[in-house]
Coordinates of C-alpha atoms and ligand atoms in Angstrom, one line a residue:
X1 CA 8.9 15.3 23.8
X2 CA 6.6 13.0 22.2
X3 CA 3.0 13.8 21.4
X4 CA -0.1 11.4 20.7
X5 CA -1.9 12.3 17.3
X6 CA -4.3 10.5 15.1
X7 CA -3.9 7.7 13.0
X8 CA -4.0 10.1 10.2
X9 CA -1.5 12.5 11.1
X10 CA 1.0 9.7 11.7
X11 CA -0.1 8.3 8.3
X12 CA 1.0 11.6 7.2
X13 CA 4.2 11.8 9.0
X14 CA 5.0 8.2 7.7
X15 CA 4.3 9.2 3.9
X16 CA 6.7 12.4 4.2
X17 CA 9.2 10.4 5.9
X18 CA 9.3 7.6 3.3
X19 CA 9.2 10.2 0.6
X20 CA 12.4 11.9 1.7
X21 CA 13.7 8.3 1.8
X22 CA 13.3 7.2 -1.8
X23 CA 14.2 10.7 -3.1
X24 CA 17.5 10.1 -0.6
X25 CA 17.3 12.9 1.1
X26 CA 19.2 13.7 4.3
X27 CA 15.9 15.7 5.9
X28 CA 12.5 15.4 5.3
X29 CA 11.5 18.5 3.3
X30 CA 8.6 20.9 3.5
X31 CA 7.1 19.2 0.4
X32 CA 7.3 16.3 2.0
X33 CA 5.2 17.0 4.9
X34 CA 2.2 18.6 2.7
X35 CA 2.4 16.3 0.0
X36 CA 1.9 13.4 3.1
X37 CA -1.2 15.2 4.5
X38 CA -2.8 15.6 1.0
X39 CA -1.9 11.8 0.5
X40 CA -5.4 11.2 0.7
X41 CA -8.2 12.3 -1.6
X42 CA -11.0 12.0 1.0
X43 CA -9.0 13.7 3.9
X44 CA -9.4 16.8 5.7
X45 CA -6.8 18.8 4.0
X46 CA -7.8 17.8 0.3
X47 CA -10.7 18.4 0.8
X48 CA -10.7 21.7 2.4
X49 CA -8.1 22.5 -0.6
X50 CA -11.2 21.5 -2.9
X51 CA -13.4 23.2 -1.2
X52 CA -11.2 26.7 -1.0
X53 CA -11.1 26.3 -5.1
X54 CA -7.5 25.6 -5.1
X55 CA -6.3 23.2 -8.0
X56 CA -5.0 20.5 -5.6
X57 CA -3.3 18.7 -8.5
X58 CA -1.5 21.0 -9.7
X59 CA 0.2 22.1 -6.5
X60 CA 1.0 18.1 -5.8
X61 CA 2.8 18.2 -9.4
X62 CA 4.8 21.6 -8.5
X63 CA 5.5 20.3 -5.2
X64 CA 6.9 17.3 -6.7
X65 CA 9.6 19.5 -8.4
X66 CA 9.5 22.1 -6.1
X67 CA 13.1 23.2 -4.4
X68 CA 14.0 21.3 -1.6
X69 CA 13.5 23.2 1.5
X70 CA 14.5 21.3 5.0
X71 CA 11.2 20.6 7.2
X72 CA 11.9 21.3 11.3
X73 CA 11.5 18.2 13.4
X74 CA 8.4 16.2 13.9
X75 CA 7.6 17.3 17.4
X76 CA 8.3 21.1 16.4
X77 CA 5.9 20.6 13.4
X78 CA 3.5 19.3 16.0
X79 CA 3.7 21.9 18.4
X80 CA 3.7 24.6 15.7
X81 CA 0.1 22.8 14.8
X82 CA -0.9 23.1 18.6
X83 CA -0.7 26.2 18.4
X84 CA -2.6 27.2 15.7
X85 CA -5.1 24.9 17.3
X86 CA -5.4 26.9 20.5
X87 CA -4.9 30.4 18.3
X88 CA -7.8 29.4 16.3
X89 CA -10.4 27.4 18.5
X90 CA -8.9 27.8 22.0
X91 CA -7.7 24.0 22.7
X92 CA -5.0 22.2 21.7
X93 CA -5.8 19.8 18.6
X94 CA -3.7 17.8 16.4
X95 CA -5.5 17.3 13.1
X96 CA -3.8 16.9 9.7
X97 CA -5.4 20.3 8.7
X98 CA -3.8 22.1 11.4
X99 CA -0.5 19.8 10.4
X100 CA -0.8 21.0 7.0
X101 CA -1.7 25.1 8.0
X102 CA 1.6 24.5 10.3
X103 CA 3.4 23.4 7.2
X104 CA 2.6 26.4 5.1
X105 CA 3.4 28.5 7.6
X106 CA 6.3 27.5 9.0
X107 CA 8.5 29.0 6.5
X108 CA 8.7 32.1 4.6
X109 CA 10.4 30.8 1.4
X110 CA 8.0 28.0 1.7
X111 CA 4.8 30.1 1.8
X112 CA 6.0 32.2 -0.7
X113 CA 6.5 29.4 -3.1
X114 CA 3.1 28.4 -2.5
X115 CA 1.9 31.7 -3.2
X116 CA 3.5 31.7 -6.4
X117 CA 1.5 27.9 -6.6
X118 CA -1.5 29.7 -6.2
X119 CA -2.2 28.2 -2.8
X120 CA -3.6 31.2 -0.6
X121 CA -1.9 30.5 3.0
X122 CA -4.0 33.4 4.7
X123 CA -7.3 31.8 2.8
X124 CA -6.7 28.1 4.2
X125 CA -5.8 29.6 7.9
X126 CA -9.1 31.7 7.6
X127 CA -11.3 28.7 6.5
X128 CA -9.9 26.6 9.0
X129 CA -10.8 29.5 11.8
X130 CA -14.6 29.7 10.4
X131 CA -14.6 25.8 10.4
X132 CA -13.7 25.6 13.7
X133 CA -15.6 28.8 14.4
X134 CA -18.8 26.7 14.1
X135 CA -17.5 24.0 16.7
X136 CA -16.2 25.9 19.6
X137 CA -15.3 24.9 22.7
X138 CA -13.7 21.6 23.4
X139 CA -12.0 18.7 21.6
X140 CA -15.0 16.9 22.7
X141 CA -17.5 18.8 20.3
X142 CA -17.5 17.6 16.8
X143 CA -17.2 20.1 14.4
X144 CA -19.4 21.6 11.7
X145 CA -19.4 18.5 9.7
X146 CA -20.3 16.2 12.3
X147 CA -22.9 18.2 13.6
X148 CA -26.3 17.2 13.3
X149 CA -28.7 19.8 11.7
X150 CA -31.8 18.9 13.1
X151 CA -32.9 16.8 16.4
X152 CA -33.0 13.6 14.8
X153 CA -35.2 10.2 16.3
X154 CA -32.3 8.4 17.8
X155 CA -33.8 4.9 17.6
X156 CA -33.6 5.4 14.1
X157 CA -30.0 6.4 13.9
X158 CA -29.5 3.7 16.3
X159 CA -31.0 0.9 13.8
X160 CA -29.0 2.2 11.2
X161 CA -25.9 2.1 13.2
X162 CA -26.8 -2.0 14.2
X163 CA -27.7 -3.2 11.3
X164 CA -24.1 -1.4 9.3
X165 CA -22.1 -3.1 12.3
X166 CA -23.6 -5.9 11.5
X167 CA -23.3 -6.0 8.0
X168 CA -19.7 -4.6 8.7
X169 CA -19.1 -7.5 10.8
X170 CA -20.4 -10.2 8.3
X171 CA -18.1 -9.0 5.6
X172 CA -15.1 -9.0 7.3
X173 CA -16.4 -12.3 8.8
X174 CA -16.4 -13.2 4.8
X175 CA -13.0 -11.7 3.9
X176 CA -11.2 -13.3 7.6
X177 CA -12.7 -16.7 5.5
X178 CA -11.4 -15.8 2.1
X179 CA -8.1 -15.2 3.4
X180 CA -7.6 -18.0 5.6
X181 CA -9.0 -20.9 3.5
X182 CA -8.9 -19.9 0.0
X183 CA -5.7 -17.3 0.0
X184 CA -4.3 -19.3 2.8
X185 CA -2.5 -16.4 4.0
X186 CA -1.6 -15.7 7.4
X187 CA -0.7 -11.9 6.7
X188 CA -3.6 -10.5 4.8
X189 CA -5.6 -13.0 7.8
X190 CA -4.0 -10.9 10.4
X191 CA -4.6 -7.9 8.7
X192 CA -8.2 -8.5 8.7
X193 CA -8.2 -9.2 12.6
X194 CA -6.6 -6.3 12.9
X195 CA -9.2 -4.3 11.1
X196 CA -12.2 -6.1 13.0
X197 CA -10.7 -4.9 16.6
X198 CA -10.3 -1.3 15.1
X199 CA -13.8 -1.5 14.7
X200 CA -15.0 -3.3 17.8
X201 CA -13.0 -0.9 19.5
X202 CA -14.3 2.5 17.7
X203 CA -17.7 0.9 18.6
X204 CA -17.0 1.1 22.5
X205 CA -17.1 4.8 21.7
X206 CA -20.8 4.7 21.2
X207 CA -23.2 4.2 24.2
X208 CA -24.0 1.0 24.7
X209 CA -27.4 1.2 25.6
X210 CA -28.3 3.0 22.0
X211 CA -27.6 -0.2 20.2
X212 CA -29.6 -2.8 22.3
X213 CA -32.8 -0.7 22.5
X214 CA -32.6 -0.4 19.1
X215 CA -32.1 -3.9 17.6
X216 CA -35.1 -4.8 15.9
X217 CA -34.7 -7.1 13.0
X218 CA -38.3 -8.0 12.7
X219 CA -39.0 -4.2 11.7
X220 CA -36.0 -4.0 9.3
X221 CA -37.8 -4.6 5.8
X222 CA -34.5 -4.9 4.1
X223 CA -34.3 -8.7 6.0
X224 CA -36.6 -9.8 2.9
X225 CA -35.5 -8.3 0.0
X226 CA -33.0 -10.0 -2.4
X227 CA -32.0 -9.6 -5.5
X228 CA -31.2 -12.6 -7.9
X229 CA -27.8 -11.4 -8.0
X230 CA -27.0 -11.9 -4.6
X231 CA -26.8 -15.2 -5.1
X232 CA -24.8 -15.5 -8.4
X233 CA -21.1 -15.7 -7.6
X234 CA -18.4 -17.0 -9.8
X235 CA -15.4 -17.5 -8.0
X236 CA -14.0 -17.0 -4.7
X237 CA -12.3 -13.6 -5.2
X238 CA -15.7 -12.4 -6.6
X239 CA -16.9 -13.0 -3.4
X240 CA -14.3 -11.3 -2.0
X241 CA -14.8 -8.2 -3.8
X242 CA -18.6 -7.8 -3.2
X243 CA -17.7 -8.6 0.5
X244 CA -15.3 -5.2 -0.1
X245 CA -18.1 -3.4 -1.5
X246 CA -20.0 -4.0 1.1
X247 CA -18.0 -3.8 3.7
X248 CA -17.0 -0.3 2.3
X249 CA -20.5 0.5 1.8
X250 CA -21.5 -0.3 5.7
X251 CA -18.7 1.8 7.2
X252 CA -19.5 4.8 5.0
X253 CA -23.1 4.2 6.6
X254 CA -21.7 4.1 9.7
X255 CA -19.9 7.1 9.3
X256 CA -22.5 9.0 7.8
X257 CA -25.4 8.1 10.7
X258 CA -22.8 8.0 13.7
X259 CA -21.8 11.6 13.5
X260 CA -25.4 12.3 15.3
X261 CA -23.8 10.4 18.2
X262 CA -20.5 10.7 18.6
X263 CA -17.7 12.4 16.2
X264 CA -15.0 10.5 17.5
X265 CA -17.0 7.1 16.0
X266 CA -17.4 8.8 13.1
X267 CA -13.7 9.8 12.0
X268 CA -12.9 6.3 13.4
X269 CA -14.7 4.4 11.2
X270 CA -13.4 6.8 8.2
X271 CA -10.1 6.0 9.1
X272 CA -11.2 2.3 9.0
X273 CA -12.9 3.1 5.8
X274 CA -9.8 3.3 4.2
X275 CA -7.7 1.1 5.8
X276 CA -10.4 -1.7 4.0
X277 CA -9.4 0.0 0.6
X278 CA -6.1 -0.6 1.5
X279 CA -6.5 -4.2 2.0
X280 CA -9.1 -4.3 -0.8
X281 CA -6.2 -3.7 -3.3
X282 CA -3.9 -6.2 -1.3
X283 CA -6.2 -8.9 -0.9
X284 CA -7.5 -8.3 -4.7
X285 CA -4.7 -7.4 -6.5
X286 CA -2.3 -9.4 -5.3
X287 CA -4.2 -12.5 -7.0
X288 CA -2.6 -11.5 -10.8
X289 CA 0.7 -12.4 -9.0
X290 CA -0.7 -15.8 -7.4
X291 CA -2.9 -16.6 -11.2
X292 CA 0.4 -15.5 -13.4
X293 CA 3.1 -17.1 -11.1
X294 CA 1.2 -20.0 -9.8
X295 CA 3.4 -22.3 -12.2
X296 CA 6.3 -20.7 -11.7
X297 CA 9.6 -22.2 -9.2
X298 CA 12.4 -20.7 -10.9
X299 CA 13.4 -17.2 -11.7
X300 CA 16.8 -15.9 -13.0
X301 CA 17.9 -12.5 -12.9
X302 CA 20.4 -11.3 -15.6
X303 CA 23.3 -9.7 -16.5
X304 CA 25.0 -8.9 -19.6
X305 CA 28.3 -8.6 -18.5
X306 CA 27.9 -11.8 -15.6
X307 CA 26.8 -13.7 -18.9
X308 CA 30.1 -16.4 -19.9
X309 CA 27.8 -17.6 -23.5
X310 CA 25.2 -14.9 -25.1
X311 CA 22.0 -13.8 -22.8
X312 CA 19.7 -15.1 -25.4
X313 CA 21.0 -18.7 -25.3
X314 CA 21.4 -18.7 -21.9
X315 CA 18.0 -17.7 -21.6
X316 CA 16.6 -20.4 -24.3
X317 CA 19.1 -23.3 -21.8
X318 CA 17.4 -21.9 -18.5
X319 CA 14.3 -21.8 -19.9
X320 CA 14.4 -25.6 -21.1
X321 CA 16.2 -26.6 -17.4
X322 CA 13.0 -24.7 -16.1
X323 CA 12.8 -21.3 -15.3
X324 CA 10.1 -19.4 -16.1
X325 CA 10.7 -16.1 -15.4
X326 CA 13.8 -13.8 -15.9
X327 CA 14.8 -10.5 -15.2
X328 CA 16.9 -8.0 -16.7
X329 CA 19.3 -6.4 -13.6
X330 CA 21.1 -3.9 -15.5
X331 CA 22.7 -1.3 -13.1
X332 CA 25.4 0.4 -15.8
X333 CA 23.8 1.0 -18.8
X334 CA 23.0 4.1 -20.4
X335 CA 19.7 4.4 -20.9
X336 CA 19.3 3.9 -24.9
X337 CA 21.6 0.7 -24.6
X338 CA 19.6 -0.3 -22.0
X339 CA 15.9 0.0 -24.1
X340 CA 17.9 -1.7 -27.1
X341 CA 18.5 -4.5 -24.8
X342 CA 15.3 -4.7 -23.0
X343 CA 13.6 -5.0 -26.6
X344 CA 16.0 -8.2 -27.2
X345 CA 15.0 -9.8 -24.1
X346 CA 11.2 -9.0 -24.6
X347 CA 11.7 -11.2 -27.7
X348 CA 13.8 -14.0 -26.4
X349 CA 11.6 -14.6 -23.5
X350 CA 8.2 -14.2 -25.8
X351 CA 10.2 -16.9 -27.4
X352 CA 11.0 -19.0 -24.3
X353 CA 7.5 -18.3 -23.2
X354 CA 8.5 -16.8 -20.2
X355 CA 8.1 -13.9 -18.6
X356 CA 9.8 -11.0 -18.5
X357 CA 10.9 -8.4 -15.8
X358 CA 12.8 -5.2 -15.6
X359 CA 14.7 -4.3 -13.0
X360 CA 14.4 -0.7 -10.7
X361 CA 12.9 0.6 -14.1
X362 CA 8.7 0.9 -14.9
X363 CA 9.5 2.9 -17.7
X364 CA 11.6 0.6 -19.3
X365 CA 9.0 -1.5 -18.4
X366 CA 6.2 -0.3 -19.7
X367 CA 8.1 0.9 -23.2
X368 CA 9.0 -2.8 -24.4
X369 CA 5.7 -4.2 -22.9
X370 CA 7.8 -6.3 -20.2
X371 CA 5.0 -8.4 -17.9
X372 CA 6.4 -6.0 -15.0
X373 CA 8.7 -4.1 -13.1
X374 CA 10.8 -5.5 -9.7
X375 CA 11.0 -2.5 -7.1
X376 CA 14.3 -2.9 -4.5
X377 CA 13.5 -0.8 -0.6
X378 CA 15.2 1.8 -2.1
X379 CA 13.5 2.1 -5.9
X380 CA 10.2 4.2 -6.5
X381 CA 7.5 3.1 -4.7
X382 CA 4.7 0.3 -6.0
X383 CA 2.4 2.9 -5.8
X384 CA 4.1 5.5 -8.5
X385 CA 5.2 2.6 -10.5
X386 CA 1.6 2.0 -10.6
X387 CA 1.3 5.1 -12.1
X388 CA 3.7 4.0 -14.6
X389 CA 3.2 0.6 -15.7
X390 CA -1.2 1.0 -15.5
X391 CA -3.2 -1.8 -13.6
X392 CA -1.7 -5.4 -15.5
X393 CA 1.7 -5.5 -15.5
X394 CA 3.1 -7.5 -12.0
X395 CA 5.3 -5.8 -10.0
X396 CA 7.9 -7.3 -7.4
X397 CA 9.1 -6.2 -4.4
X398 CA 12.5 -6.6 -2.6
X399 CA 11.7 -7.9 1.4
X400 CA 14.7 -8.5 3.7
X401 CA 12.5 -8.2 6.7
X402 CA 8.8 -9.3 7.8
X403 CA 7.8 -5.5 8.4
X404 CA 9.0 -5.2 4.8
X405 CA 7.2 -8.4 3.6
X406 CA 3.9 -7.0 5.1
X407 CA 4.5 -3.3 3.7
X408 CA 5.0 -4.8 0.3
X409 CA 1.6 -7.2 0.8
X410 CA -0.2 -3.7 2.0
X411 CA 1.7 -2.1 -1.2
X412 CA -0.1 -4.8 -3.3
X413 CA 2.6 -6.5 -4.5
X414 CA 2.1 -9.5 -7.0
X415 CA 5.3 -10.9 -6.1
X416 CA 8.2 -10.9 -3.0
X417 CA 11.8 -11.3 -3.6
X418 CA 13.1 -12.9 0.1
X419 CA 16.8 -12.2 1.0
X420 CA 19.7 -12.4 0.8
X421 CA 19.4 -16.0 2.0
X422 CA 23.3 -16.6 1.4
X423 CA 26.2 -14.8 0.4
X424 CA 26.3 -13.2 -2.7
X425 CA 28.4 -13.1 -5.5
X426 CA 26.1 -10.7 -7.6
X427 CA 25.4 -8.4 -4.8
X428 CA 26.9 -7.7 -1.5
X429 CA 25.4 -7.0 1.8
X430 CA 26.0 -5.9 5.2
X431 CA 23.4 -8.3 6.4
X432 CA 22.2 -11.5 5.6
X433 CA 18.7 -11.9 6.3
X434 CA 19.7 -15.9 6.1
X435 CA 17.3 -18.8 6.2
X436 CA 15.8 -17.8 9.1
X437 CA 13.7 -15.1 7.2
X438 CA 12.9 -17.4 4.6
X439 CA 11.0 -19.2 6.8
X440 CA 9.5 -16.9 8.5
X441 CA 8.6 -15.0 5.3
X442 CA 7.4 -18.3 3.6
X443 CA 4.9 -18.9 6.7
X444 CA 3.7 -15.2 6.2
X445 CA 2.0 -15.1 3.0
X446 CA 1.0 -17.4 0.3
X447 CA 1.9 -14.2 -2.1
X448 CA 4.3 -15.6 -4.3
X449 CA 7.4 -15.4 -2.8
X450 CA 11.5 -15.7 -4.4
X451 CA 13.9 -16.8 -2.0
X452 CA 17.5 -15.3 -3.8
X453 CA 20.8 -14.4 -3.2
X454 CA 23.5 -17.5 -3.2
X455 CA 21.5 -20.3 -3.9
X456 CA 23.0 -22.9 -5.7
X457 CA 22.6 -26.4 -6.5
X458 CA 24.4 -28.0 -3.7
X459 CA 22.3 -25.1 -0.8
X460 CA 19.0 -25.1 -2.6
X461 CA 17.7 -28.2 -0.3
X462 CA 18.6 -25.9 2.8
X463 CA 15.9 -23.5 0.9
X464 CA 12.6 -25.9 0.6
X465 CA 13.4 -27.4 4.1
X466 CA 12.9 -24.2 5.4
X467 CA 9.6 -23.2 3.5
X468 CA 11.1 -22.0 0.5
X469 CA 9.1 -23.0 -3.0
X470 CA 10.3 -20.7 -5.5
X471 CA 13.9 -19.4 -5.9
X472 CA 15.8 -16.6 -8.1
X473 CA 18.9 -16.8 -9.1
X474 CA 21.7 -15.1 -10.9
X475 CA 25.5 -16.3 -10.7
X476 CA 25.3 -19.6 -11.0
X477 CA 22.8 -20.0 -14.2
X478 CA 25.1 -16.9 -15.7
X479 CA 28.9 -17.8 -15.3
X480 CA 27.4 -21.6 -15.9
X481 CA 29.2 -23.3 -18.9
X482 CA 25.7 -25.4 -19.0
X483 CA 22.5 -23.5 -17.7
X484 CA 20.4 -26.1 -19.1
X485 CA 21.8 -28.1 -16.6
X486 CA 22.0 -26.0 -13.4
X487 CA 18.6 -24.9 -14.1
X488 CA 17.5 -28.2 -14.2
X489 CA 18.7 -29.3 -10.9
X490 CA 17.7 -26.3 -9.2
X491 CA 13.9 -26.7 -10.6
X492 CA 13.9 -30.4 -10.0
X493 CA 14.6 -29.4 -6.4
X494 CA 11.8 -27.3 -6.5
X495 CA 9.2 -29.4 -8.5
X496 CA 7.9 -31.3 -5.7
X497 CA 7.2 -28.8 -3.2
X498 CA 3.7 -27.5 -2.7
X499 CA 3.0 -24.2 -4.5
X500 CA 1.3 -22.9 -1.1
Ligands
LIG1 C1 13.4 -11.2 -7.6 C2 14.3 -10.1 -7.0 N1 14.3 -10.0 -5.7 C3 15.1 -9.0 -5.1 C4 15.9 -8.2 -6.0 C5 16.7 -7.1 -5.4 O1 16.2 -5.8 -5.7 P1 16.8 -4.5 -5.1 O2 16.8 -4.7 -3.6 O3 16.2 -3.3 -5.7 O4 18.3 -4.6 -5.6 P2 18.9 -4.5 -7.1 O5 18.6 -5.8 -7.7 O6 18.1 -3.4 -7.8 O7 20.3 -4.2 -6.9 C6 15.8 -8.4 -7.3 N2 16.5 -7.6 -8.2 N3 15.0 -9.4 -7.8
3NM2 C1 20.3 -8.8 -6.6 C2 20.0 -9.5 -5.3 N1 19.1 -9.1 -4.4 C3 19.1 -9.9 -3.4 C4 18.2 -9.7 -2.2 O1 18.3 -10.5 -1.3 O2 17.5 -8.7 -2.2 S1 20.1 -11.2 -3.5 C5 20.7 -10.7 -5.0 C6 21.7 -11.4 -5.8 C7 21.2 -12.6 -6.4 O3 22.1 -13.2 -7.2 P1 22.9 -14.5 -6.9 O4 22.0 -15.7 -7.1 O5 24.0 -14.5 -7.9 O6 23.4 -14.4 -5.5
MG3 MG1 16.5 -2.2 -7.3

C-alpha cells in the first residue's frame, strides 16, 4: 500500500530515514521518526510542542541518546496516523502532527520513555482533538489557524495576495538571474525553476477571478515610496540576499493574507517558504567555497603511512609543484595521535600557505583551527558538522552521483569531491562512478568541484576533456619519490582550464 501525504510528512520520513542511515542502523527507530517531524522549528509539531509548554530541546537532545527502539514500517506509521485522524476529527488526514501523535503512541516502551522526557502523550493527543475540534468536518475546512476571525473585505486581501505574487515573482525572477549569469550554475538555476512552478502551481489553488478584479497598481501607494537604500548594492550576492529577504518576506505575506481564501494556498506557500531558506543557504553560502577555492586546481589528500619521505616535506614539494589544498585522511589513528598530528599539519600548511582539511572529523577540525572539515555519504551530516565547526570553516562533500551532487548543493556545501573517476589504489570501490559523472557533475554546478580517485599524470588529460578543472589526489603525490614533480605536471594540466 502506498499512501499520498504532504510534502512535509515525506520531508519527515526522508529526515528519519537518513538519520537511521548515518547512525547505521539496520531499521529506522522511533527516535528517528519524531526527531524528523520536529525537524523544523516553524512546523506543526514544534510548534504545538511549544505551545503545550514542553521543552522541545531538551527532548531532541534525550532523543538523540535515547535507546534505540525499532519504528514499524512507513505505511503502518501512516495508517496508525489515519486513524487518529478519523478518531479525532472524523476524516482521514495525514499531517506531520498526527505522524508525530502516531509516533508517541505507537509503542509503550516508547511513550513511557517520553514520559520520563517530560513529554505528556495524553496532553499532545488532547490538544490536537481541541485543535481539530475547532475545524470540523472535512479535509476541505482549514483549521483554527487558517480561519479567518472576522468577515474580511476580500478585494483587500486580494491586493495583498497580487502585489506578494508579484513581488514573489520578481525575486525569484532576480535569483533565476543571479544564478544563471553570475553563479553560472545549472543546479541552483534549476532549483530556482523548480521553486517558481511550486508556486505558480499553489496559486492555481486560489480563484482566479479574485486576483484580476483586484489588480490595481494605481491605488497601491507603496509603487512610490523608496528608500535610498534600495538602490545601494555592493556586489552581486548582496543582491542576491535582499532578493532572499524579500522573497521570504512576500511568501510569509502570502501565507499570512491567503489563509482568508484558501488553507490549502496557505500551507503551500509555507512549505515554499522554506524550501527558499533552503536555497537561501545554498545559493549564499556556498560562495565561501567559490571566494576561498577560486584559485585552487589541485588538492592532495594524505596519509601518514602512504607517505614514502616525511608528510611535512611532501607537503612543502606539492605545495611548490602547485597544490593548494591538502587533507589529512587518517582512518587508523587513535584519537590523541591523531590531534598531535592534525596540529603538525595545521603548521606545515599555514607554512605552505595552503589550506587545510580534516577528514570525516569536525571536531578535529575545529580543535586545531583546520579551514574545514570533508564529509564522505556515510559521515555526519553538513548540517551537524555545522553545528560543530560554526559558520566559516568550508566543508566538503563526497558525490558519486548527481542526486548526491544536488543533495550536497541543497546541504550548502562549499566544495564537491566527484568520484571515483578511476580505480583506486587508496580506496577501493564496488563502483566506479568513471568519467562519465565527471562530466555530468562538472556541467551541474559551478560549486567547486574535485574530480579524485586514480588520477595520475598520464589520465589527468582524460579529466579536463571531460569537464574536470580541479583534481585531488592521493597515491601518486604520496608513494612519489618527487612530489614536486608530479604535482607539477598534474597542475600544469590543470592551469589552463577555465575555473567555471
Ligand atoms: C576531496 C575528497 N573527496 C572525496 C573523499 C572521500 O570521502 P569519503 O567518501 O568520506 O571517504 P573517506 O575518504 O572518508 O574514506 C575525500 N576524502 N576527499
Ligand atoms: C578517498 C577517496 N575517495 C574517493 C571518492 O571517489 O570518493 S576516491 C578516493 C581515493 C583517492 O586517492 P587516489 O588518488 O590515490 O586514488
Ligand atoms: Mg569520510
Amino acid at each position: 500500500m502506498s499512501l499520498e501525504v504532504s510534502p512535509a510528512v515525506e520531508r519527515a520520513g526522508s529526515v528519519a530515514r537518513g538519520r537511521a542511515e548515518r547512525a547505521g542502523s539496520p531499521t529506522v527507530r522511533l527516535s528517528d521518526w519524531l526527531l524528523g517531524v520536529l525537524e523544523e522549528d516553524e512546523g506543526r509539531p514544534f510548534e504545538l510542542l511549544v505551545r503545550l509548554g514542553f521543552d522541545v530541546r531538551a527532548l531532541q537532545r534525550q532523543l538523540e541518546v535515547s535507546p534505540p527502539i525499532p519504528a514499524p514500517s512507513t505505511d503502518a506509521i501512516y495508517t496508525a496516523a489515519k486513524g487518529h485522524s478519523i478518531r479525532l476529527r472524523g476524516e482521514p488526514s495525514l499531517t506531520t502532527d498526527l505522524v508525530m501523535l502516531a509516533v508517541m503512541m505507537v509503542n509503550d516502551s516508547f511513550r513511557a520513555a517520553l514520559e520520563r522526557y517530560g513529554i505528556r502523550v495524553g496532553v499532545v493527543e488532547h490538544a490536537l482533538r481541541s485543535d481539530m475540534m475547532a475545524a470540523p468536518d472535512t479535509i476541505e475546512q482549514p483549521p483554527a489557524e487558517f480561519v479567518a476571525a472576522e468577515p474580511v473585505d476580500q478585494s483587500d486581501a486580494a491586493r495583498i495576495l497580487d502585489a506578494n505574487l508579484n513581488r514573489a515573482r520578481e525575486s525569484l525572477r532576480v535569483l533565476d538571474d543571479y544564478a544563471r549569469f553570475s553563479l553560472n550554475d545549472a543546479a541552483l538555476t534549476e532549483e530556482l525553476k523548480r521553486l517558481r512552478h511550486r508556486l505558480a502551481d499553489a496559486t492555481e489553488l486560489l480563484p482566479p477571478s479574485l486576483l484580476l478584479q483586484s489588480r490595481n497598481t494605481l491605488g497601491d501607494v507603496g509603487t512610490t515610496i523608496s528608500t535610498a537604500g534600495e538602490f545601494q548594492r555592493a556586489t552581486p550576492r548582496q543582491v542576491a540576499a535582499v532578493n532572499f529577504k524579500r522573497l521570504q518576506e512576500s511568501l510569509r505575506s502570502l501565507e499570512e493574507f491567503g489563509k482568508l481564501d484558501d488553507a490549502r494556498f496557505a500551507r503551500e506557500v509555507e512549505q515554499i517558504r522554506y524550501a527558499a531558506y533552503t536555497l537561501e543557504r545554498a545559493v549564499l553560502t556556498g560562495s565561501a567555497g567559490r571566494e576561498r577555492l577560486a584559485a585552487a586546481r589541485l588538492y592532495v589528500l594524505l596519509t601518514g603511512s602512504q607517505c614514502v619521505n616525511t608528510m611535512d616535506w611532501t607537503i612543502a614539494e606539492a605545495a611548490a609543484g602547485g597544490a593548494s589544498v591538502f587533507q589529512l585522511r587518517e582512518k587508523q589513528l587513535p584519537d590523541r595521535e591523531l590531534i598531535a598530528l592534525a596540529h603538525q599539519v595545521r603548521k606545515w600548511t599555514h607554512k605552505a600557505n595552503a589550506l587545510f582539511i580534516v577528514n570525516d572529523r569536525p571536531d578535529i577540525a575545529r580543535l586545531v583551527g583546520a579551514d574545514g572539515v570533508h564529509l564522505g555519504q556515510d559521515d555526519l551530516s553538513p548540517h551537524d558538522a555545522r553545528r560543530i565547526l560554526g559558520p566559516d570553516p568550508l566543508i566538503g562533500v563526497s558525490s558519486h552521483s548527481l542526486a548526491q551532487v544536488r543533495q550536497a548543493i541543497l546541504d550548502s556545501a562549499d566544495y564537491l569531491g566527484v568520484g571515483p573517476t578511476f580505480p583506486s589504489t587508496t580506496k577501493g570501490f564496488d563502483q566506479l562512478a568513471g568519467l562519465e559523472f565527471v562530466q555530468a557533475a562538472f556541467a551541474a554546478t559551478t560549486l567547486p568541484a574535485f574530480a579524485l580517485g586514480g588520477i595520475r599524470p598520464e589520465n589527468i588529460a582524460e579529466v579536463v576533456a571531460a569537464g574536470g578543472n580541479r583534481v585531488a589526489v592521493s597515491a601518486v603525490v604520496a608513494e612519489a619519490e618527487e612530489p614536486q614533480v608530479v604535482a607539477r605536471q598534474l597542475f600544469g594540466a590543470l592551469s589552463d582550464v577555465s575555473s567555471g
